[in-house]
Coordinates of C-alpha atoms in Angstrom, one line a residue:
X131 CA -7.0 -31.2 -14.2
X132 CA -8.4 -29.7 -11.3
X133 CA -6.3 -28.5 -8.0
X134 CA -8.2 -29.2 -4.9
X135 CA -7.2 -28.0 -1.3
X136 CA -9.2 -28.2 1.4
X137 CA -8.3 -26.3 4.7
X138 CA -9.7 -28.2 7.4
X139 CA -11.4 -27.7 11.2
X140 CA -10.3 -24.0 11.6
X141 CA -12.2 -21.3 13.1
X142 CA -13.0 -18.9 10.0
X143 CA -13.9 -15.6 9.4
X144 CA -16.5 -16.0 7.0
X145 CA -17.8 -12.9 4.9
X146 CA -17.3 -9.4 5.2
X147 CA -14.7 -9.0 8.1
X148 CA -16.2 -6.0 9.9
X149 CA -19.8 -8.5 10.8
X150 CA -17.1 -10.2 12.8
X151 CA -19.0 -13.5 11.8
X152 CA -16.7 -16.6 12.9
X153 CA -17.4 -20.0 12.1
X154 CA -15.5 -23.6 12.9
X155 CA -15.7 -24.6 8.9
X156 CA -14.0 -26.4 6.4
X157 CA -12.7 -24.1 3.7
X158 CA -12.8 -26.0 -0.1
X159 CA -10.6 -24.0 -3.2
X160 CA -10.6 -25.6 -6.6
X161 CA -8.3 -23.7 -9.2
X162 CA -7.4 -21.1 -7.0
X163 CA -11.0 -19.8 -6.4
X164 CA -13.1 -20.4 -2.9
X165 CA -15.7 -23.1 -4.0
X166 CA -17.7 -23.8 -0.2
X167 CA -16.9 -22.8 3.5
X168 CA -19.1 -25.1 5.6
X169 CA -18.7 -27.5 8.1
X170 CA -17.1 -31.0 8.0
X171 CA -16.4 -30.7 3.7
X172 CA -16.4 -34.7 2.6
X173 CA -16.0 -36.6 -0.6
X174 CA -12.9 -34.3 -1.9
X175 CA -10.4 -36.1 -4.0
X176 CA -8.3 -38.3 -3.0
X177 CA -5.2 -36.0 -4.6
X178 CA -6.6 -33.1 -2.9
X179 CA -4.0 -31.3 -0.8
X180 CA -5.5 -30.7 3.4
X181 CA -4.4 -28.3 5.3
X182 CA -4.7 -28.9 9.1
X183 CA -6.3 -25.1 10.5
X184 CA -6.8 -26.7 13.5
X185 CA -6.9 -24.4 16.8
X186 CA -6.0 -21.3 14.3
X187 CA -8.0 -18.5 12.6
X188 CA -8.5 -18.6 8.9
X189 CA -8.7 -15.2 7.9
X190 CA -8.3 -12.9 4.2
X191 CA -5.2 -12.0 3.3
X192 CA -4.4 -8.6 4.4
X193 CA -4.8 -5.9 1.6
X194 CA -1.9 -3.5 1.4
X195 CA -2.9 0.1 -0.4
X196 CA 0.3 1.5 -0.8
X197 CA 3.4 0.8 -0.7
X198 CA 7.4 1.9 -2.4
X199 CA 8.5 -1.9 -2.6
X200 CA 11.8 0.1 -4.6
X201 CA 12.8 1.4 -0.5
X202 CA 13.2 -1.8 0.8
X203 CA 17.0 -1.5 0.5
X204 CA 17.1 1.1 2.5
X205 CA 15.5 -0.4 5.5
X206 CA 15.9 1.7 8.5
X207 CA 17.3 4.7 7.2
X208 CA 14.3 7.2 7.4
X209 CA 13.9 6.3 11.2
X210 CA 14.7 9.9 11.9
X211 CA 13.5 11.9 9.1
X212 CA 10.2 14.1 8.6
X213 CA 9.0 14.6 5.2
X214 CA 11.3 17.4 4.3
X215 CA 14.0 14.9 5.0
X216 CA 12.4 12.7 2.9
X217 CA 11.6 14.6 -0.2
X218 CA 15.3 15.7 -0.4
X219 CA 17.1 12.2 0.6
X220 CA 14.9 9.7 -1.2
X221 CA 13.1 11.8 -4.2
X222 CA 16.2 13.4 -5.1
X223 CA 19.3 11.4 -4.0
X224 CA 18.9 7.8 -3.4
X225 CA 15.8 7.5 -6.1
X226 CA 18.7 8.2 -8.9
X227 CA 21.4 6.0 -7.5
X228 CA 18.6 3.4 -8.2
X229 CA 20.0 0.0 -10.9
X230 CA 17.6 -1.9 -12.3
X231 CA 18.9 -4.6 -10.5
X232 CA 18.7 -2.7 -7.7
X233 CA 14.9 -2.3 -8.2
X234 CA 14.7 -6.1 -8.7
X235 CA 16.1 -6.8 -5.5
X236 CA 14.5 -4.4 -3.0
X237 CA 11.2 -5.1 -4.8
X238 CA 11.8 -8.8 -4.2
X239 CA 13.0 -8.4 -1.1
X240 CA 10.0 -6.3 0.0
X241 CA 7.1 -8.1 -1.3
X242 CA 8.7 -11.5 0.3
X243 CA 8.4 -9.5 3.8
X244 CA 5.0 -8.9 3.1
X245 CA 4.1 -12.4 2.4
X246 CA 5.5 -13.3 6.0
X247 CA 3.7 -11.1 7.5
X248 CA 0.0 -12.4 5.8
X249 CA 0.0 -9.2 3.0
X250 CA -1.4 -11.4 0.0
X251 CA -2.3 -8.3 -1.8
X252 CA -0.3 -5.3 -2.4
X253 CA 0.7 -2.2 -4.8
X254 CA 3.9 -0.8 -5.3
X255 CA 4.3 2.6 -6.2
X256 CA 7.1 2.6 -8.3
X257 CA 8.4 6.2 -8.4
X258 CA 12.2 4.9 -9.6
X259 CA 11.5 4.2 -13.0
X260 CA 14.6 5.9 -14.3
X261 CA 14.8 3.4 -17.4
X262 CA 12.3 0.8 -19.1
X263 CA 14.3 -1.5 -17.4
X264 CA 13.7 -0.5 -14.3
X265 CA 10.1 -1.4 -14.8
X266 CA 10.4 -4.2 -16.2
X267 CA 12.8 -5.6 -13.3
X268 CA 9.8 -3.8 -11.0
X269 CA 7.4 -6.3 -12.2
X270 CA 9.4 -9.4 -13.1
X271 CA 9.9 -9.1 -9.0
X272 CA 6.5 -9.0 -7.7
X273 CA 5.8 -11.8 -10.7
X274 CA 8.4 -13.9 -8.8
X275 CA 7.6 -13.7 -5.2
X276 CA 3.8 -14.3 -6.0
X277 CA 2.1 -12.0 -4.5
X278 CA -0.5 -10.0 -5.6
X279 CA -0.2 -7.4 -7.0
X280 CA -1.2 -3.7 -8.6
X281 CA 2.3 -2.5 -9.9
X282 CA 2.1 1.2 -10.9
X283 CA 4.9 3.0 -13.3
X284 CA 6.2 5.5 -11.7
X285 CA 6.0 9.3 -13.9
X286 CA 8.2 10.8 -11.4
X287 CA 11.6 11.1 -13.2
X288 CA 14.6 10.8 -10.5
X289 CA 17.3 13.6 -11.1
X290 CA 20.0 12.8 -13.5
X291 CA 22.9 14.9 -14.9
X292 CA 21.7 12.2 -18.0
X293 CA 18.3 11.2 -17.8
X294 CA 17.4 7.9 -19.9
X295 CA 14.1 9.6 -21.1
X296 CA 14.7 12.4 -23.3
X297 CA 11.2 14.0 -22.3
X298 CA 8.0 13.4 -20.4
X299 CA 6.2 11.8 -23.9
X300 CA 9.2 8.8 -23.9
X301 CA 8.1 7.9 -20.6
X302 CA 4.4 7.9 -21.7
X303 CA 5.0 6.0 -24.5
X304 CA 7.2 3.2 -22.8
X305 CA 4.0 3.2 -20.5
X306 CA 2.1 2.0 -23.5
X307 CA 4.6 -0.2 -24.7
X308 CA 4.6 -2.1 -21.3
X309 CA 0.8 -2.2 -21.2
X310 CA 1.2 -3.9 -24.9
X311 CA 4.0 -6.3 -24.3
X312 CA 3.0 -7.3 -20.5
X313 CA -0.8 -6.6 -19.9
X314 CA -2.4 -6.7 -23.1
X315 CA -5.1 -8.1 -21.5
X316 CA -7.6 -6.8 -19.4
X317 CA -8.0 -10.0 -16.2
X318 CA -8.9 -8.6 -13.0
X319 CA -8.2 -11.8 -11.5
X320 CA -4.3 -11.6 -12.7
X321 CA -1.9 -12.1 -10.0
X322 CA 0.3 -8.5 -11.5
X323 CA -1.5 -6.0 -12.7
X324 CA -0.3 -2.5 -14.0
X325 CA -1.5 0.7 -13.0
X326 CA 0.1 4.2 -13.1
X327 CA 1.9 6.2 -10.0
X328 CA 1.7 10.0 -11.1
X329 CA 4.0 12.7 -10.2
X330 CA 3.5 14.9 -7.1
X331 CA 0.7 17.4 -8.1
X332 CA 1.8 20.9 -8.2
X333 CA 5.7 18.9 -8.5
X334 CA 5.1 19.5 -12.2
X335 CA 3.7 21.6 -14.8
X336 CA -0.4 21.5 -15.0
X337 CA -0.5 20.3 -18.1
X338 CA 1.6 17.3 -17.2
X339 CA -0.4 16.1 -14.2
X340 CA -3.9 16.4 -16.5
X341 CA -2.0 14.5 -19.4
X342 CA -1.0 11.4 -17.0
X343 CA -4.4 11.3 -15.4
X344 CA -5.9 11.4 -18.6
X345 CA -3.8 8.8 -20.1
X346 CA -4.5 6.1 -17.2
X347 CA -8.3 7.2 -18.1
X348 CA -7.4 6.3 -21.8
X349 CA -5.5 2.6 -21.1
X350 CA -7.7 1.9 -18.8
X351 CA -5.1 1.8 -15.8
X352 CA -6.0 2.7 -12.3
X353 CA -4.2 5.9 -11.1
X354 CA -2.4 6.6 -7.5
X355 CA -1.6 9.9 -6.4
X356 CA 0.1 11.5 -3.5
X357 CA -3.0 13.9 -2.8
X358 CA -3.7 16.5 -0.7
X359 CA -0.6 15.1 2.6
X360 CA 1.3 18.8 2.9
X361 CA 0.4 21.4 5.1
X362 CA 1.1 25.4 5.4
X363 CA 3.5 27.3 2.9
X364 CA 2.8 24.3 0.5
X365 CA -0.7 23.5 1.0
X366 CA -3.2 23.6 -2.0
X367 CA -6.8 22.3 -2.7
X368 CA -5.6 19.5 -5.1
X369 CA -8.8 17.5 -5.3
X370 CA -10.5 20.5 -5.8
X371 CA -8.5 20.9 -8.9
X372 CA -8.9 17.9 -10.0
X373 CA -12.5 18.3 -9.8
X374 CA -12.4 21.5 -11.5
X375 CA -10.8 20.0 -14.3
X376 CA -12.7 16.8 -14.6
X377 CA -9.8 14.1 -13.9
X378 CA -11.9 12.9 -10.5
X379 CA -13.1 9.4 -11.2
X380 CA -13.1 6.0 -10.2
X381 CA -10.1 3.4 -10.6
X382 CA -8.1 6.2 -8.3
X383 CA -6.1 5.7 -5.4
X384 CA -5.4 8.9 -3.0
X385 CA -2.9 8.0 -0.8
X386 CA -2.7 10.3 2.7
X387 CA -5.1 12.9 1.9
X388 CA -4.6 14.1 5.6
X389 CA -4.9 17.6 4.6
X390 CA -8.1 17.4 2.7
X391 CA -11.3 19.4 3.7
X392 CA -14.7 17.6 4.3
X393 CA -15.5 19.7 0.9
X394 CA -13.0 17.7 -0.5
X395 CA -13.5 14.2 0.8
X396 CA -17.0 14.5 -0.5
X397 CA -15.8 15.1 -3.9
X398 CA -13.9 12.2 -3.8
X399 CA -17.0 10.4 -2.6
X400 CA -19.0 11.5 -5.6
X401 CA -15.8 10.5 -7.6
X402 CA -16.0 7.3 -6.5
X403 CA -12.5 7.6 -5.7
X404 CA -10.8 5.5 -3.2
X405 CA -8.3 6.4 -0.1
X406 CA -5.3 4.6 1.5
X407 CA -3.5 5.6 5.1
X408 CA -0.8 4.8 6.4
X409 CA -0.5 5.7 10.0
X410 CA 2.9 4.8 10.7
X411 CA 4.7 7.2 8.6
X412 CA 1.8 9.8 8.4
X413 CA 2.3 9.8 12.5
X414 CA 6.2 9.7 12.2
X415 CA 6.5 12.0 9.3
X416 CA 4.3 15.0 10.2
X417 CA 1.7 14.3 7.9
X418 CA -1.4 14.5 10.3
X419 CA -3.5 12.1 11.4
X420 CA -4.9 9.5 9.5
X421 CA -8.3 10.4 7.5
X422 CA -9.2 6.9 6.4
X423 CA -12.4 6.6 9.3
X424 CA -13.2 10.6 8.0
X425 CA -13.1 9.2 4.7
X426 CA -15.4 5.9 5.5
X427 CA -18.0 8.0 6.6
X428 CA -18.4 10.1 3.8
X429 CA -18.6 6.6 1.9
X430 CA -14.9 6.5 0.5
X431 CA -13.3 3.3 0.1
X432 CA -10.6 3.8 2.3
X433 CA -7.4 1.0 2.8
X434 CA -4.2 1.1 4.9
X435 CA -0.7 0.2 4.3
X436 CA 2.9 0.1 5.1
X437 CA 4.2 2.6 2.8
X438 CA 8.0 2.3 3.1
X439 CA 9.9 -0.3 4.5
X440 CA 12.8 1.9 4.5
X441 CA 10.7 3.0 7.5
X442 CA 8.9 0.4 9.0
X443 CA 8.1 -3.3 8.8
X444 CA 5.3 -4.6 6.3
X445 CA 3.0 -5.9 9.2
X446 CA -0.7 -5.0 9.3
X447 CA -1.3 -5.5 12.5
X448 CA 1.1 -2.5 13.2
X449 CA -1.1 -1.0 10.5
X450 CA -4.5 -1.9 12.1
X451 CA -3.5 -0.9 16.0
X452 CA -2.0 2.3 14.7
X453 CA -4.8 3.4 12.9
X454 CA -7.4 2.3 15.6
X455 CA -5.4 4.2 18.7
X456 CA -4.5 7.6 16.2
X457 CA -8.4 8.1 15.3
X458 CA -9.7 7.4 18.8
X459 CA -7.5 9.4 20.5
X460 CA -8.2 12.5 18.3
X461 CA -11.6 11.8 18.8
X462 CA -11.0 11.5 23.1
X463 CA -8.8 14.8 22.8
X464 CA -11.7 16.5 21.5
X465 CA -14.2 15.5 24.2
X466 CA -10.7 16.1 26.6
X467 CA -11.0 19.9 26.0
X468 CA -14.6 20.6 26.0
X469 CA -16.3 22.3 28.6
X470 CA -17.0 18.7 30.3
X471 CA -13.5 17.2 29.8
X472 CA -13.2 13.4 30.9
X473 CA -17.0 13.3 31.7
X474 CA -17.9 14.1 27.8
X475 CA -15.6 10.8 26.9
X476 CA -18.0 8.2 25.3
X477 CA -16.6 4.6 23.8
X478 CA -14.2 4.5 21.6
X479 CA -15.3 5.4 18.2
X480 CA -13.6 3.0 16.3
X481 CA -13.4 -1.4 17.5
X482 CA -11.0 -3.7 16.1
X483 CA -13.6 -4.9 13.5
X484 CA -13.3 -1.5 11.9
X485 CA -9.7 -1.6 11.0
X486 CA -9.9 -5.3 10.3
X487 CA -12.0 -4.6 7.3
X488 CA -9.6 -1.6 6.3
X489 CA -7.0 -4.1 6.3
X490 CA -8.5 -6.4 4.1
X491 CA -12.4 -6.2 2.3
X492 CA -11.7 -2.3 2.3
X493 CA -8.0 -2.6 0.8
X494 CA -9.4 -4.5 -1.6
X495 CA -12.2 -2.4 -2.7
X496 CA -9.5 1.0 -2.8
X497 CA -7.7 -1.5 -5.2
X498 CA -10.6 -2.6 -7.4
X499 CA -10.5 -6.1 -6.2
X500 CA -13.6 -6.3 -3.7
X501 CA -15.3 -8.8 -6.3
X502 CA -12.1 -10.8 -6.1
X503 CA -10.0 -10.4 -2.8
X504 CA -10.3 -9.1 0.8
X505 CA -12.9 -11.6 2.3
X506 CA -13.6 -15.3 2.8
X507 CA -16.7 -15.9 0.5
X508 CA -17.2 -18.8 -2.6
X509 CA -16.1 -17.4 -5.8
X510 CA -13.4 -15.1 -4.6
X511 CA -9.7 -15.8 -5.0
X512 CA -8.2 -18.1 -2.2
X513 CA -6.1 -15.7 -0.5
X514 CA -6.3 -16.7 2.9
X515 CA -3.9 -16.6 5.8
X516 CA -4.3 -18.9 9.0
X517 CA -3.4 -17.3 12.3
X518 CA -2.1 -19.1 15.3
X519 CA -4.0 -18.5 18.8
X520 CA -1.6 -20.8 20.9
X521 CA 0.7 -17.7 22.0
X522 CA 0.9 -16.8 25.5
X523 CA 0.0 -13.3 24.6
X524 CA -3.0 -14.5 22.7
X525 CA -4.6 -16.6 25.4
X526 CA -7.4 -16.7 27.1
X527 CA -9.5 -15.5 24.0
X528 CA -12.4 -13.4 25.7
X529 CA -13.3 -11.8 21.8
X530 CA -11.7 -13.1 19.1
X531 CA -11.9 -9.6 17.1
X532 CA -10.1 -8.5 19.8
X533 CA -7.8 -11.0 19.7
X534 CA -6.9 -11.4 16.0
X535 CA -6.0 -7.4 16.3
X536 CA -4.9 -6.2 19.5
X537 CA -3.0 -9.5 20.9
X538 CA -1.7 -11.2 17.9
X539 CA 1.5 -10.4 15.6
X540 CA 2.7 -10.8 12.1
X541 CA 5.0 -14.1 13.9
X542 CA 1.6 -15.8 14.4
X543 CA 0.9 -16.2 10.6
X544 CA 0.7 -19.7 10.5
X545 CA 0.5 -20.4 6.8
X546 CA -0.5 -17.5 3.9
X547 CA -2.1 -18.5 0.5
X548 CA -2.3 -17.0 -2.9
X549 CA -4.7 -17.8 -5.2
X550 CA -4.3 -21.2 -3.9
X551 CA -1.1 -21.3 -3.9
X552 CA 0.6 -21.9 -0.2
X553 CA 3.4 -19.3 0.1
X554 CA 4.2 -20.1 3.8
X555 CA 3.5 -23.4 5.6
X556 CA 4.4 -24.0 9.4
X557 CA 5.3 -20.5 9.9
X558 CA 8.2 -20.4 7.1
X559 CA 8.2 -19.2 3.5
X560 CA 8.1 -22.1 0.9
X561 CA 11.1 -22.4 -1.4
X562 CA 13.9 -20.3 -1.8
X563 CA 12.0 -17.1 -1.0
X564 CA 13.5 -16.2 2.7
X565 CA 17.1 -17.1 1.7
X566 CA 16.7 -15.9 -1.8
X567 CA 15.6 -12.3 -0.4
X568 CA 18.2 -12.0 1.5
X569 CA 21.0 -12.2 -1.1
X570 CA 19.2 -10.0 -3.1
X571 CA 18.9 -7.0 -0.9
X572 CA 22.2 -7.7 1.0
X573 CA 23.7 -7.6 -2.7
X574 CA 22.1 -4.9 -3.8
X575 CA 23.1 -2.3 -0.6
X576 CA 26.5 -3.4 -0.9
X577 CA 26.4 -1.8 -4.8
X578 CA 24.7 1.4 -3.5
X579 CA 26.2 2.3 -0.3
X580 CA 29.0 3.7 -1.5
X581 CA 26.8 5.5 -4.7
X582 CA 25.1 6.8 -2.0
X583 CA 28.1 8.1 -0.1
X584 CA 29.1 9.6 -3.4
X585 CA 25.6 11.6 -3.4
X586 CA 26.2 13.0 0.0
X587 CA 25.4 10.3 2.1
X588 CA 22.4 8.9 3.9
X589 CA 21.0 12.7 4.3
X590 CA 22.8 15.0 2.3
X591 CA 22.9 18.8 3.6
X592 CA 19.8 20.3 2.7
X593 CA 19.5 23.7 1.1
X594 CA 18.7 26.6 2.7
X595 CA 15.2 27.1 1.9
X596 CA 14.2 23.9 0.2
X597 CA 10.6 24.7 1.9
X598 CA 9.9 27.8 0.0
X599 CA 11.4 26.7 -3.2
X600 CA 9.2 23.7 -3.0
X601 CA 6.4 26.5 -2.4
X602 CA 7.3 28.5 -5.3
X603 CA 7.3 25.5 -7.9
X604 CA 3.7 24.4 -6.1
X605 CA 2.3 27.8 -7.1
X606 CA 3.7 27.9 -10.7
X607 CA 2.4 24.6 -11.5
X608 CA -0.6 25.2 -10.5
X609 CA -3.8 25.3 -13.1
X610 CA -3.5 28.9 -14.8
X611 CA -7.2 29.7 -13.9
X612 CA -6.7 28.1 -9.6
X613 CA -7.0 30.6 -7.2
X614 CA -4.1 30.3 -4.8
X615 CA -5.6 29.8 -1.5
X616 CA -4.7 27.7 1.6
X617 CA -5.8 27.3 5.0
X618 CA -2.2 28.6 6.0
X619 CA -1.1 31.0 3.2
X620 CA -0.7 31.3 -0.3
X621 CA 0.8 28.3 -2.0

C-alpha cells in the first residue's frame, strides 16, 4: 500500500539550495521518496496525510558532517577547554569510563537534539567503542531516534588497565562481523549506515593507520579521519602521506583540515575526497579557522557540523552564521592590513546562500548522499524541515536567504521529516522522543559522574609535557620513508 503526504501551500526551496530558487508549491512524497513539487498538487488520495506549510519555508533537512553523538552526556563540560584539554580529558579519561549503556543513552539523547533542531542527516564518529557492545548500543540508538544516519566504528581504543580487545586485529574483525550481522547489504538509501572512524594519524603505528584505511577500501565502508587540525611541535603533512602511500580516495571524510596547505587541499581534490568544518569548536578550541570555503574552491566537497555537544548545541544555524562571519572576516582582515586598509574592503566573500548549501546539498555530498538527501528535488528522500517566518525577529522578510540564515533559529523548526516520516509536528518531537531523551542521559550521568570523579574529575591534572610526548609519538608513527617537516618544526 502506498503512503502518501502531501505538504501543502508553503513557500519552498526548490533544487540546489545555493540558486536560492523559492517557490509557493505543494510538495507530494509517496514511500518516503519526493514524487512532484508544483503548485496547487490535486487528486491525492483520500488517506493521504496534509501537512499545512502555510506562511513557513519548506526547506532540506540540514546535513550534519560530523559529529561524537557518544559526548552528549557530557554536555557543557568542554566550555573551557582547548584541544590539549580535550585530548587528555575526553580521549583518555571520560572515553574509558564509557558503558554501553552509556553510549546508548548519550547517542540517543544526542541525535534526538538534532532532530529538534532540523538535522535529518547526521554521522557519528564513534571513537568509544571499548566493546562490541558498545557498537552495537551505538547503532541500535541512532536506529531508534530515526534519524539518518552514517555511524562509523570507532578504531580508537580508550585506555584501560583491561582492555576488551586483546589487539588491534579483534577490533578489525568485530568490524567485519558488524558489517555481516547489521549491514550485509549495500542500500544507500538506508536510514543507518556503517562506515569506519580511524584513529588519529600519527596517534598510532603507520602500519595501523594504512591497515584501517585499507580495510574501509576492502568492505566498502566510507572512512572519517581527524586530518591535518594540529599545528606547531605536532604538525605533519598527513594528506601528503596519505597520498604518498595511495590510501587518498573517495568515500573519505576529512574532518577540520585547518592546517592543510593549498598543496594538500588539491590532493584531496584529485582524491575526490570530501571535507567537514566545524566552526564552533575549531574557533573555541584553537584549531584555526575554518577551511571548508578554501576547500570549495579547489572543488572539495566540503560540509559543516556540530561536532560535540559536550560543547555546543546541535543547531545549524549556529553552524551556518559561524562559518559565514569566521571566513569573511579573515578575508576583511587581509584587505584591513594592506597598504589600502578599509578602502581595499570589497563585499563579503561569502552570502548566506553559500553556507546554506554547506549545511545541506554539500553535507550531503561529503556523506555520499547528494543523489539521495540535501535538496528538495523528485526522487530524493523526503527529508524536509518547514521553518516558521512569523517570529518577531524574522519579520519583515526583505530576502528570504537572508532570512532563513541570519534571522531565524533552530526554535523556528516547525515540523522535520525523515524519509517521510514526521519526527516533529507543531514544533514538538513526536512520541516519546523528548521525554524519553531525557531519562536517558539524565540516567546515564548519574552512573558516570562519580566514575568520572574516580578518574580525576572533569579535567584531571595534566602531565607535564603532554605536548611534546604527543610530539614524540607523532614522529615515531610516522611512515618510515616521511621526511619530518613542518611549517613550525620537526614533528
Amino acid at each position: 500500500m502506498t503512503s502518501t503526504t502531501l505538504i501543502r501551500g508553503g513557500t519552498v526551496l526548490v533544487g540546489a539550495p545555493r540558486d536560492g530558487r523559492m517557490l509557493r508549491a505543494d510538495v507530494l512524497i509517496e514511500n518516503g521518496t519526493i514524487t512532484r513539487i508544483t503548485p496547487e498538487i490535486s487528486g491525492t488520495p483520500e488517506t493521504a496525510r496534509v501537512v499545512d506549510a502555510a506562511g513557513t519555508y519548506v526547506l532540506p533537512g540540514f546535513v550534519d558532517t560530523h559529529h561524537h553523538l557518544w559526548e552528549t552526556v557530557l554536555r557543557g563540560m568542554t566550555a573551557e577547554w582547548n584541544i590539549l584539554d580535550f585530548a587528555w580529558g575526553m580521549r583518555f579519561h571520560h572515553a574509558g569510563a564509557q558503558q554501553p549503556e552509556d553510549v546508548y543513552a548519550s547517542t540517543y539523547a544526542g541525535a534526538v537534539a538534532a532532530l529538534d533542531a532540523g538535522i535529518t542527516t547526521t554521522i557519528d564518529f564513534a571513537h568509544v567503542v571499548n566493546t562490541p557492545d558498545h557498537a552495537r548500543e551505538g547503532v541500535r540508538a541512532v536506529t531508534d531516534v530515526g534519524i539518518r544516519t552514517l555511524w562509523c566504528y570507532g578504531m580508537t581504543e580508550a585506555p584501560s588497565p583491561t582492555p576488551h580487545f586483546a589487539s588491534h586485529g579483534d577490533r578489525l574483525g568485530d568490524l567485519r562481523a558488524l558489517r555481516t550481522e547489521r549491514f550485509a547489504a549495500d542500500d544507500a538509501r538506508a536510514l543507518v549506515r556503517l562506515g569506519v572512524a580511524v584513529n588519529d594519524i600519527g596517534g598510532v603505528p603507520w602500519d595501523v593507520t594504512r591497515t584501517e584505511f585499507l580495510l574501509a577500501r576492502e568492505l566498502g565502508l566510507t572512512a572519517t579521519a581527524h586530518t591535518d587540525s594540529r599545528w606547531g611541535a605536532v604538525r605533519a603533512p598527513e594528506i601528503e602521506w596519505l597520498h604518498r602511500d595511495g590510501l587518498l580516495g573517495p568515500g573519505q571524510i576529512h574532518a577540520h583540515v585547518n592546517a592543510a596547505s593549498d598543496t594538500e587541499l588539491k590532493l584531496l581534490a584529485d582524491s575526490g575526497a570530501g571535507v567537514s568544518s566545524t566552526p564552533e569548536t575549531e574557533l573555541q578550541m584553537g584549531l584555526g579557522l575554518p577551511v571548508f570555503a578554501r576547500a570549495a574552491e579547489l572543488g572539495i566537497p566540503s560540509g559543516l557540523g556540530t561536532d560535540i555537544q559536550a560543547n555546543n548545541s546541535a543547531d545549524p544555524f549556529v553552524w551556518m552564521r559561524l562559518a559565514l562571519h569566521a571566513e569573511n572576516a579573515h578575508r576583511h582582515q587581509a584587505a584591513l592590513e594592506s597598504p589600502y586598509g578599509t578602502g581595499a574592503l570589497g563585499s563579503p566573500h561569502l552570502g548566506p546562500c553559500d553556507v546554506l548549501h554547506h549545511a545541506t546539498l554539500g553535507g550531503a555530498e561529503v556523506l555520499g548522499l547528494g543523489s539521495v538527501t540535501g535538496s528538495l528535488e523528485p526522487g530524493k528522500a523526503a527529508d524536509i524541515v518547514l521553518l516558521r517566518t512569523d517570529g518577531v525577529h524574522q519579520r519583515p522578510v526583505v530576502d528570504p536567504m537572508a532570512t532563513i540564515v541570519m534571522q531565524s533559529r533552530a526554535s523556528d523548526i516547525d515540523t522535520v521529516l525523515v524519509g517521510g516520516e514526521i519526527v516533529k509536528k507543531r514544533g514538538r518531537l513526536t512520541g516519546e522522543r523528548s521525554a524519553r531523551a531525557v531519562l536517558e542521559v539524565e540516567s546515564a550521568w548519574e552512573r558516570l559522574e562519580p566514575r568520572i570523579e574516580a578518574r580525576g574529575g572533569c579535567l584531571p591534572e595534566r602531565p607535564e609535557g603532554l605536548l611534546q610526548q604527543m610530539a614524540q609519538a607523532a614522529e615515531a608513527n610516522a611512515p618510515a620513508w616521511a621526511a619530518q617537516t613542518t611549517e613550525g618544526g620537526a614533528a
